[in-house]
Coordinates of N, CA and C in Angstrom, one line a residue:
X1 N 73.1 134.2 19.3 CA 72.5 134.1 20.6 C 73.4 133.4 21.5
X2 N 73.7 134.0 22.7 CA 74.7 133.4 23.6 C 74.0 132.2 24.4
X3 N 74.8 131.2 24.7 CA 74.3 130.0 25.4 C 74.1 130.3 26.8
X4 N 73.0 129.9 27.4 CA 72.8 130.1 28.9 C 73.8 129.3 29.6
X5 N 74.4 129.9 30.7 CA 75.4 129.2 31.5 C 74.8 128.0 32.2
X6 N 75.7 127.0 32.3 CA 75.3 125.7 32.9 C 75.8 125.8 34.4
X7 N 74.8 125.6 35.3 CA 75.2 125.6 36.8 C 75.2 124.2 37.3
X8 N 76.1 123.9 38.2 CA 76.2 122.6 38.7 C 75.1 122.3 39.7
X9 N 74.6 121.1 39.7 CA 73.6 120.7 40.7 C 74.3 120.3 42.0
X10 N 73.7 120.6 43.2 CA 74.3 120.1 44.4 C 74.1 118.6 44.4
X11 N 75.0 117.8 44.9 CA 74.9 116.4 44.8 C 75.7 115.8 46.0
X12 N 75.3 114.6 46.4 CA 75.9 114.0 47.6 C 77.3 113.5 47.3
X13 N 77.7 113.1 46.1 CA 79.0 112.6 45.8 C 79.8 113.6 45.0
X14 N 80.7 114.3 45.5 CA 81.5 115.4 44.8 C 82.3 114.8 43.7
X15 N 82.6 113.5 43.7 CA 83.5 112.9 42.7 C 82.7 112.6 41.4
X16 N 81.4 112.7 41.4 CA 80.6 112.5 40.2 C 80.7 113.7 39.3
X17 N 80.6 113.5 38.0 CA 80.7 114.6 37.1 C 79.5 115.5 37.2
X18 N 79.6 116.8 36.8 CA 78.5 117.7 37.0 C 77.3 117.3 36.1
X19 N 76.1 117.7 36.5 CA 74.9 117.5 35.7 C 74.6 118.7 34.9
X20 N 73.9 118.5 33.8 CA 73.5 119.7 33.0 C 72.3 120.3 33.6
X21 N 72.0 121.5 33.1 CA 70.7 122.1 33.6 C 71.0 123.6 33.9
X22 N 70.0 124.4 33.9 CA 70.2 125.8 34.1 C 69.6 126.3 35.5
X23 N 69.3 125.4 36.4 CA 69.0 125.7 37.7 C 69.7 124.8 38.7
X24 N 69.8 125.2 39.9 CA 70.4 124.3 40.9 C 69.3 123.5 41.6
X25 N 69.6 122.2 41.7 CA 68.6 121.3 42.3 C 69.2 120.4 43.3
X26 N 68.6 120.3 44.4 CA 69.1 119.4 45.5 C 68.1 118.3 45.8
X27 N 68.5 117.4 46.6 CA 67.6 116.3 47.0 C 66.3 116.9 47.7
X28 N 66.6 118.0 48.5 CA 65.4 118.6 49.1 C 64.5 119.3 48.2
X29 N 65.0 119.8 47.0 CA 64.1 120.3 46.0 C 63.2 119.3 45.4
X30 N 63.7 118.1 45.2 CA 62.9 117.0 44.7 C 61.8 116.6 45.7
X31 N 62.2 116.5 47.0 CA 61.3 116.2 48.0 C 60.2 117.2 48.2
X32 N 60.7 118.5 48.1 CA 59.7 119.6 48.3 C 58.6 119.6 47.3
X33 N 59.0 119.4 46.0 CA 58.0 119.4 44.9 C 57.2 118.1 45.1
X34 N 57.8 117.0 45.4 CA 57.0 115.8 45.6 C 56.0 116.0 46.7
X35 N 56.4 116.6 47.8 CA 55.5 116.9 48.9 C 54.3 117.8 48.5
X36 N 54.6 118.8 47.7 CA 53.6 119.7 47.2 C 52.6 119.0 46.4
X37 N 53.0 118.1 45.5 CA 52.2 117.3 44.6 C 51.3 116.3 45.5
X38 N 52.0 115.7 46.4 CA 51.2 114.8 47.3 C 50.1 115.5 48.0
X39 N 50.3 116.7 48.5 CA 49.3 117.4 49.2 C 48.2 117.9 48.3
X40 N 48.6 118.4 47.1 CA 47.6 119.0 46.2 C 46.9 118.0 45.3
X41 N 47.6 116.9 44.9 CA 47.0 116.1 43.9 C 47.0 114.6 44.3
X42 N 47.6 114.2 45.4 CA 47.6 112.8 45.8 C 48.8 112.1 45.3
X43 N 49.1 110.9 46.0 CA 50.3 110.2 45.7 C 50.4 109.6 44.3
X44 N 49.2 109.4 43.6 CA 49.2 108.9 42.3 C 49.9 109.8 41.3
X45 N 49.9 111.1 41.6 CA 50.5 112.1 40.7 C 51.9 112.4 41.1
X46 N 52.5 111.8 42.1 CA 53.9 112.0 42.4 C 54.7 111.2 41.5
X47 N 55.1 111.7 40.3 CA 55.8 111.0 39.3 C 57.1 111.7 38.9
X48 N 58.1 111.0 38.6 CA 59.4 111.5 38.3 C 59.4 112.6 37.2
X49 N 58.7 112.3 36.1 CA 58.7 113.2 35.0 C 58.0 114.5 35.4
X50 N 56.9 114.4 36.1 CA 56.2 115.6 36.5 C 57.0 116.5 37.4
X51 N 57.7 115.9 38.3 CA 58.6 116.6 39.2 C 59.7 117.3 38.5
X52 N 60.3 116.5 37.5 CA 61.4 117.1 36.7 C 61.0 118.3 35.9
X53 N 59.8 118.2 35.4 CA 59.3 119.3 34.6 C 59.1 120.5 35.4
X54 N 58.6 120.3 36.7 CA 58.4 121.5 37.5 C 59.7 122.1 38.0
X55 N 60.7 121.3 38.1 CA 62.0 121.8 38.5 C 62.8 122.3 37.3
X56 N 62.3 121.9 36.1 CA 63.0 122.3 34.8 C 64.4 121.7 34.7
X57 N 64.4 120.4 35.0 CA 65.7 119.7 34.9 C 65.4 118.4 34.2
X58 N 66.5 117.7 33.8 CA 66.4 116.4 33.1 C 65.9 115.4 34.1
X59 N 65.1 114.5 33.7 CA 64.6 113.4 34.6 C 65.8 112.5 35.1
X60 N 66.9 112.4 34.3 CA 68.0 111.6 34.7 C 68.7 112.1 36.0
X61 N 68.5 113.4 36.2 CA 69.1 113.9 37.5 C 68.5 113.4 38.7
X62 N 67.2 112.9 38.6 CA 66.5 112.3 39.7 C 67.4 111.2 40.3
X63 N 68.0 110.4 39.5 CA 68.7 109.2 39.9 C 70.0 109.5 40.6
X64 N 70.4 110.8 40.8 CA 71.5 111.1 41.6 C 71.1 111.1 43.1
X65 N 69.9 111.2 43.3 CA 69.4 111.3 44.7 C 68.5 110.1 45.1
X66 N 67.9 109.4 44.2 CA 66.9 108.4 44.5 C 67.1 107.2 43.5
X67 N 66.9 106.0 44.0 CA 67.1 104.8 43.2 C 65.9 104.6 42.3
X68 N 64.7 105.0 42.7 CA 63.5 104.8 42.0 C 62.4 105.6 42.5
X69 N 61.2 105.6 41.9 CA 60.1 106.3 42.4 C 59.7 105.8 43.8
X70 N 59.8 104.5 43.9 CA 59.5 103.9 45.2 C 60.4 104.4 46.3
X71 N 61.7 104.6 46.0 CA 62.7 105.1 46.9 C 62.3 106.6 47.3
X72 N 61.9 107.3 46.3 CA 61.4 108.7 46.5 C 60.2 108.7 47.5
X73 N 59.3 107.8 47.3 CA 58.1 107.8 48.1 C 58.5 107.3 49.5
X74 N 59.4 106.4 49.7 CA 59.8 106.0 51.0 C 60.5 107.1 51.7
X75 N 61.3 107.9 51.0 CA 62.0 109.0 51.7 C 61.0 110.1 52.0
X76 N 60.0 110.3 51.2 CA 59.0 111.3 51.4 C 58.2 110.9 52.7
X77 N 57.9 109.6 52.8 CA 57.2 109.1 54.0 C 58.1 109.3 55.3
X78 N 59.4 109.0 55.1 CA 60.3 109.2 56.3 C 60.4 110.6 56.7
X79 N 60.4 111.5 55.7 CA 60.5 112.9 55.9 C 59.2 113.4 56.7
X80 N 58.0 112.9 56.3 CA 56.8 113.2 57.0 C 56.9 112.8 58.5
X81 N 57.4 111.5 58.7 CA 57.4 111.0 60.0 C 58.4 111.8 60.9
X82 N 59.5 112.1 60.3 CA 60.5 112.9 61.1 C 60.0 114.3 61.4
X83 N 59.3 114.9 60.5 CA 58.9 116.3 60.7 C 57.6 116.3 61.5
X84 N 56.5 115.8 61.0 CA 55.3 115.9 61.8 C 55.3 115.1 63.1
X85 N 55.6 113.9 63.1 CA 55.6 113.1 64.3 C 56.7 113.6 65.2
X86 N 57.9 113.9 64.7 CA 59.0 114.3 65.5 C 58.7 115.6 66.2
X87 N 58.2 116.6 65.5 CA 58.0 117.9 66.1 C 56.9 117.8 67.1
X88 N 55.8 117.0 66.9 CA 54.8 116.9 67.9 C 55.3 116.3 69.2
X89 N 56.1 115.3 69.0 CA 56.6 114.6 70.2 C 57.6 115.6 71.0
X90 N 58.4 116.3 70.3 CA 59.3 117.2 70.9 C 58.5 118.3 71.7
X91 N 57.4 118.7 71.2 CA 56.6 119.7 71.9 C 56.0 119.2 73.2
X92 N 55.7 117.9 73.2 CA 55.1 117.3 74.4 C 56.2 117.2 75.5
X93 N 57.4 117.2 75.1 CA 58.6 117.0 76.0 C 59.2 118.3 76.5
X94 N 58.7 119.4 76.0 CA 59.2 120.7 76.4 C 58.9 120.9 77.9
X95 N 59.8 121.6 78.6 CA 59.5 121.8 80.1 C 58.4 122.7 80.3
X96 N 57.6 122.4 81.4 CA 56.5 123.2 81.8 C 56.2 122.9 83.2
X97 N 55.8 124.0 84.0 CA 55.6 123.8 85.4 C 54.1 123.4 85.7
X98 N 53.2 123.5 84.7 CA 51.8 123.2 84.9 C 51.4 122.4 83.7
X99 N 50.3 121.6 83.8 CA 49.8 120.9 82.7 C 49.2 121.8 81.6
X100 N 48.6 123.0 82.1 CA 48.1 123.9 81.1 C 49.3 124.6 80.3
X101 N 50.4 124.7 81.0 CA 51.6 125.2 80.3 C 52.1 124.2 79.3
X102 N 52.0 122.9 79.7 CA 52.4 121.8 78.8 C 51.5 121.8 77.6
X103 N 50.2 121.9 77.8 CA 49.3 122.0 76.7 C 49.5 123.1 75.7
X104 N 49.9 124.3 76.3 CA 50.3 125.4 75.4 C 51.5 125.0 74.5
X105 N 52.4 124.3 75.1 CA 53.6 123.9 74.3 C 53.1 123.0 73.1
X106 N 52.2 122.1 73.4 CA 51.7 121.2 72.4 C 51.0 122.0 71.3
X107 N 50.1 122.9 71.7 CA 49.4 123.7 70.7 C 50.2 124.6 69.9
X108 N 51.4 125.0 70.4 CA 52.3 125.8 69.7 C 52.7 125.2 68.4
X109 N 52.9 123.8 68.4 CA 53.4 123.2 67.2 C 52.3 123.1 66.1
X110 N 51.0 123.2 66.5 CA 50.0 123.1 65.5 C 49.5 124.5 65.0
X111 N 49.9 125.6 65.7 CA 49.5 126.9 65.2 C 50.7 127.5 64.4
X112 N 51.9 127.0 64.6 CA 53.1 127.6 64.0 C 53.2 127.1 62.6
X113 N 53.2 127.9 61.5 CA 53.3 127.5 60.2 C 54.6 126.6 59.9
X114 N 55.6 126.8 60.7 CA 56.8 126.0 60.6 C 56.8 124.8 61.4
X115 N 55.7 124.5 62.1 CA 55.6 123.3 62.9 C 54.9 122.2 62.2
X116 N 53.9 121.6 62.9 CA 53.2 120.4 62.4 C 52.4 120.9 61.2
X117 N 52.5 120.0 60.1 CA 51.8 120.3 58.8 C 50.6 119.5 58.7
X118 N 49.4 120.0 59.0 CA 48.2 119.2 58.9 C 47.8 118.8 57.5
X119 N 48.1 119.6 56.5 CA 47.8 119.2 55.1 C 48.6 118.0 54.7
X120 N 49.8 118.0 55.1 CA 50.7 116.9 54.8 C 50.2 115.6 55.5
X121 N 49.8 115.8 56.8 CA 49.3 114.7 57.6 C 48.1 114.1 56.9
X122 N 47.2 114.9 56.5 CA 46.0 114.4 55.8 C 46.3 113.7 54.5
X123 N 47.2 114.3 53.8 CA 47.6 113.7 52.5 C 48.2 112.3 52.7
X124 N 49.0 112.1 53.7 CA 49.6 110.8 54.0 C 48.6 109.8 54.4
X125 N 47.6 110.3 55.2 CA 46.5 109.4 55.6 C 45.6 109.0 54.4
X126 N 45.5 109.9 53.4 CA 44.8 109.5 52.2 C 45.6 108.5 51.4
X127 N 46.9 108.6 51.4 CA 47.8 107.7 50.7 C 47.6 106.3 51.4
X128 N 47.5 106.3 52.7 CA 47.5 105.0 53.4 C 46.2 104.2 53.1
X129 N 45.2 104.9 52.6 CA 43.9 104.2 52.3 C 44.2 103.2 51.1
X130 N 45.2 103.5 50.3 CA 45.5 102.7 49.1 C 46.8 101.8 49.3
X131 N 47.4 101.9 50.4 CA 48.7 101.2 50.6 C 48.8 100.7 52.0
X132 N 48.8 99.4 52.2 CA 48.8 98.9 53.6 C 50.1 99.1 54.3
X133 N 51.2 99.2 53.6 CA 52.5 99.5 54.2 C 52.6 100.9 54.8
X134 N 52.0 101.8 54.1 CA 51.9 103.2 54.6 C 50.9 103.2 55.8
X135 N 49.9 102.5 55.8 CA 48.9 102.4 56.9 C 49.7 102.0 58.1
X136 N 50.6 101.0 58.0 CA 51.3 100.5 59.2 C 52.2 101.6 59.7
X137 N 52.8 102.3 58.8 CA 53.7 103.4 59.3 C 52.9 104.5 60.0
X138 N 51.7 104.8 59.5 CA 50.8 105.8 60.2 C 50.4 105.2 61.6
X139 N 50.1 103.9 61.6 CA 49.6 103.3 62.9 C 50.8 103.5 64.0
X140 N 52.0 103.2 63.5 CA 53.1 103.4 64.5 C 53.3 104.8 64.9
X141 N 53.1 105.7 63.9 CA 53.3 107.2 64.3 C 52.2 107.6 65.2
X142 N 50.9 107.2 65.0 CA 49.8 107.6 65.9 C 50.1 107.0 67.3
X143 N 50.6 105.8 67.4 CA 50.9 105.2 68.7 C 52.0 106.0 69.4
X144 N 53.0 106.4 68.7 CA 54.1 107.1 69.3 C 53.6 108.5 69.7
X145 N 52.8 109.1 68.9 CA 52.3 110.5 69.3 C 51.4 110.4 70.5
X146 N 50.5 109.4 70.6 CA 49.6 109.2 71.7 C 50.4 108.9 73.0
X147 N 51.4 108.1 72.8 CA 52.2 107.7 74.0 C 52.9 108.9 74.5
X148 N 53.4 109.8 73.7 CA 54.1 111.0 74.1 C 53.2 111.9 74.9
X149 N 52.0 112.1 74.3 CA 51.0 112.9 75.0 C 50.6 112.3 76.3
X150 N 50.4 111.0 76.4 CA 50.1 110.3 77.6 C 51.2 110.6 78.7
X151 N 52.4 110.5 78.3 CA 53.5 110.7 79.2 C 53.5 112.1 79.7
X152 N 53.1 113.1 78.8 CA 53.1 114.5 79.2 C 52.1 114.6 80.4
X153 N 50.9 114.0 80.3 CA 49.9 114.1 81.3 C 50.4 113.4 82.6
X154 N 51.0 112.3 82.4 CA 51.5 111.5 83.6 C 52.6 112.3 84.4
X155 N 53.4 113.1 83.7 CA 54.4 113.9 84.3 C 53.8 114.9 85.2
X156 N 52.6 115.3 84.9 CA 51.9 116.3 85.7 C 50.9 115.7 86.7
X157 N 51.1 114.5 87.0 CA 50.4 113.9 88.1 C 49.1 113.1 87.8
X158 N 48.8 112.9 86.5 CA 47.6 112.2 86.2 C 47.9 110.7 86.3
X159 N 46.9 109.9 86.7 CA 47.1 108.4 86.7 C 47.3 107.9 85.3
X160 N 47.9 106.7 85.1 CA 48.1 106.2 83.8 C 46.8 106.1 83.0
X161 N 45.7 105.6 83.7 CA 44.4 105.5 83.0 C 43.9 106.8 82.6
X162 N 43.9 107.8 83.4 CA 43.3 109.1 83.1 C 44.2 109.8 82.0
X163 N 45.5 109.6 82.1 CA 46.4 110.2 81.2 C 46.2 109.7 79.8
X164 N 45.9 108.4 79.7 CA 45.6 107.7 78.4 C 44.4 108.3 77.8
X165 N 43.3 108.4 78.6 CA 42.0 108.9 78.0 C 42.2 110.4 77.6
X166 N 42.8 111.2 78.4 CA 43.0 112.6 78.1 C 43.8 112.7 76.8
X167 N 44.9 111.9 76.7 CA 45.7 112.0 75.5 C 44.9 111.6 74.3
X168 N 44.1 110.6 74.4 CA 43.3 110.2 73.2 C 42.3 111.3 72.8
X169 N 41.7 111.9 73.8 CA 40.7 112.9 73.5 C 41.4 114.1 72.8
X170 N 42.5 114.5 73.4 CA 43.3 115.6 72.8 C 43.8 115.3 71.4
X171 N 44.4 114.1 71.2 CA 44.9 113.8 69.9 C 43.8 113.6 68.9
X172 N 42.8 112.9 69.2 CA 41.7 112.6 68.2 C 41.0 114.0 67.9
X173 N 40.9 114.8 68.8 CA 40.2 116.1 68.5 C 41.1 116.9 67.6
X174 N 42.4 116.9 67.8 CA 43.3 117.7 66.9 C 43.3 117.2 65.5
X175 N 43.5 115.9 65.4 CA 43.5 115.3 64.0 C 42.1 115.4 63.4
X176 N 41.1 115.2 64.1 CA 39.7 115.4 63.6 C 39.4 116.8 63.1
X177 N 40.0 117.8 63.9 CA 39.8 119.2 63.5 C 40.2 119.4 62.1
X178 N 41.4 118.9 61.8 CA 41.9 119.2 60.4 C 41.2 118.3 59.4
X179 N 40.8 117.1 59.8 CA 40.1 116.3 58.8 C 38.8 116.9 58.4
X180 N 38.2 117.6 59.3 CA 36.9 118.3 59.0 C 37.1 119.5 58.1
X181 N 38.3 120.0 58.1 CA 38.6 121.2 57.3 C 37.7 122.3 57.6
X182 N 37.6 122.6 58.9 CA 36.7 123.7 59.4 C 37.1 125.1 58.9
X183 N 36.2 125.9 58.5 CA 36.5 127.2 58.1 C 36.4 128.2 59.3
X184 N 37.4 128.1 60.1 CA 37.5 128.9 61.3 C 38.8 129.7 61.4
X185 N 38.7 131.0 61.6 CA 39.8 131.8 61.6 C 40.6 131.6 62.9
X186 N 41.9 132.0 62.9 CA 42.7 131.8 64.0 C 42.1 132.6 65.2
X187 N 41.6 133.8 65.0 CA 41.1 134.6 66.1 C 39.9 133.9 66.7
X188 N 39.1 133.2 65.9 CA 37.9 132.4 66.4 C 38.4 131.3 67.3
X189 N 39.5 130.7 66.9 CA 40.1 129.6 67.8 C 40.7 130.2 69.1
X190 N 41.3 131.3 68.9 CA 42.0 131.9 70.1 C 41.0 132.3 71.1
X191 N 39.8 132.7 70.7 CA 38.8 133.1 71.7 C 38.5 132.0 72.7
X192 N 38.7 130.7 72.3 CA 38.4 129.6 73.1 C 39.6 128.9 73.8
X193 N 40.7 129.6 73.8 CA 42.0 129.0 74.3 C 41.8 128.6 75.8
X194 N 41.3 129.5 76.6 CA 41.2 129.2 78.0 C 40.3 128.0 78.3
X195 N 39.2 128.0 77.5 CA 38.2 126.9 77.7 C 38.8 125.6 77.2
X196 N 39.5 125.6 76.1 CA 40.2 124.4 75.6 C 41.2 123.8 76.6
X197 N 42.0 124.7 77.2 CA 43.0 124.3 78.2 C 42.3 123.6 79.4
X198 N 41.2 124.2 79.8 CA 40.5 123.7 80.9 C 39.8 122.3 80.6
X199 N 39.2 122.3 79.4 CA 38.5 121.1 79.0 C 39.5 119.9 78.9
X200 N 40.7 120.1 78.3 CA 41.6 119.0 78.1 C 42.4 118.6 79.4
X201 N 42.4 119.5 80.3 CA 43.2 119.2 81.5 C 42.4 119.1 82.8
X202 N 41.2 119.7 82.9 CA 40.5 119.8 84.1 C 41.0 120.8 85.1
X203 N 42.0 121.7 84.6 CA 42.6 122.7 85.4 C 42.4 124.0 84.7
X204 N 42.1 125.0 85.5 CA 41.9 126.4 85.0 C 43.3 127.0 84.7
X205 N 43.6 127.4 83.5 CA 44.9 128.0 83.2 C 45.0 129.4 83.8
X206 N 46.2 129.9 84.0 CA 46.4 131.2 84.6 C 46.2 132.2 83.4
X207 N 45.9 133.4 83.8 CA 45.7 134.5 82.8 C 47.0 134.7 82.0
X208 N 48.1 134.5 82.7 CA 49.4 134.7 82.1 C 49.7 133.6 81.0
X209 N 49.3 132.4 81.3 CA 49.4 131.3 80.3 C 48.6 131.6 79.1
X210 N 47.4 132.0 79.3 CA 46.5 132.3 78.1 C 47.1 133.5 77.3
X211 N 47.5 134.5 78.0 CA 48.0 135.7 77.3 C 49.3 135.3 76.5
X212 N 50.1 134.5 77.1 CA 51.4 134.1 76.4 C 51.1 133.3 75.2
X213 N 50.1 132.4 75.2 CA 49.8 131.6 74.0 C 49.2 132.5 73.0
X214 N 48.3 133.5 73.4 CA 47.7 134.4 72.4 C 48.8 135.2 71.7
X215 N 49.7 135.7 72.4 CA 50.8 136.5 71.9 C 51.6 135.7 70.9
X216 N 52.0 134.4 71.3 CA 52.7 133.5 70.4 C 52.0 133.3 69.1
X217 N 50.7 133.0 69.2 CA 49.9 132.6 68.0 C 49.8 133.8 67.1
X218 N 49.6 134.9 67.6 CA 49.4 136.1 66.7 C 50.8 136.5 66.1
X219 N 51.9 136.2 66.8 CA 53.2 136.5 66.2 C 53.5 135.6 65.1
X220 N 53.2 134.3 65.2 CA 53.6 133.3 64.1 C 52.6 133.5 62.9
X221 N 51.4 134.0 63.2 CA 50.5 134.3 62.1 C 51.1 135.3 61.1
X222 N 51.9 136.2 61.6 CA 52.5 137.2 60.8 C 53.7 136.8 60.0
X223 N 54.2 135.6 60.2 CA 55.4 135.1 59.5 C 55.2 135.1 58.0

């Protein structure tokens, strides 16, 4: 019986000798599997051996990318903050001529499968219930997100006080929506787009703005 070929693992230091194994594994592979486990099973099940088994590699290869399980968890948390918090803030900063257009930009990041990940956000919040240091990271992320949304309203002429309240209502509604795990189809949500935009802004959106958002949402659903 011929021996299966050994493929080199991608690694950060090219001067290190190759690792054994019959699949290619990167740091991102470890993080992706860890993220999947965090979402589906909780942080307690994010274990080095379990991830290695899913990747079908030696556990020792883990230490080419991470110092310890704690280091993995810290990088996983950083990855969540960069992705979820970062993408949400970037969408509040996108150019728009009206507040309803700005809200459309915000909602794009939560309907796009490649945007804000609500399942990951919920999993990290569950993790924080058991870890005070994670709770503090979430608190800072929530504050940064709310500040970005507040600034979005202020750029469109709302007073600081009104912008703050509208930002809180919008953000709490969006986070609460996912926490409730509502069984609502995308089409059901899209039926209310115009009313949502009016409710959150106090301004009636144009027909073109509503149509543009509906087209975007239906397009990303097909990804």
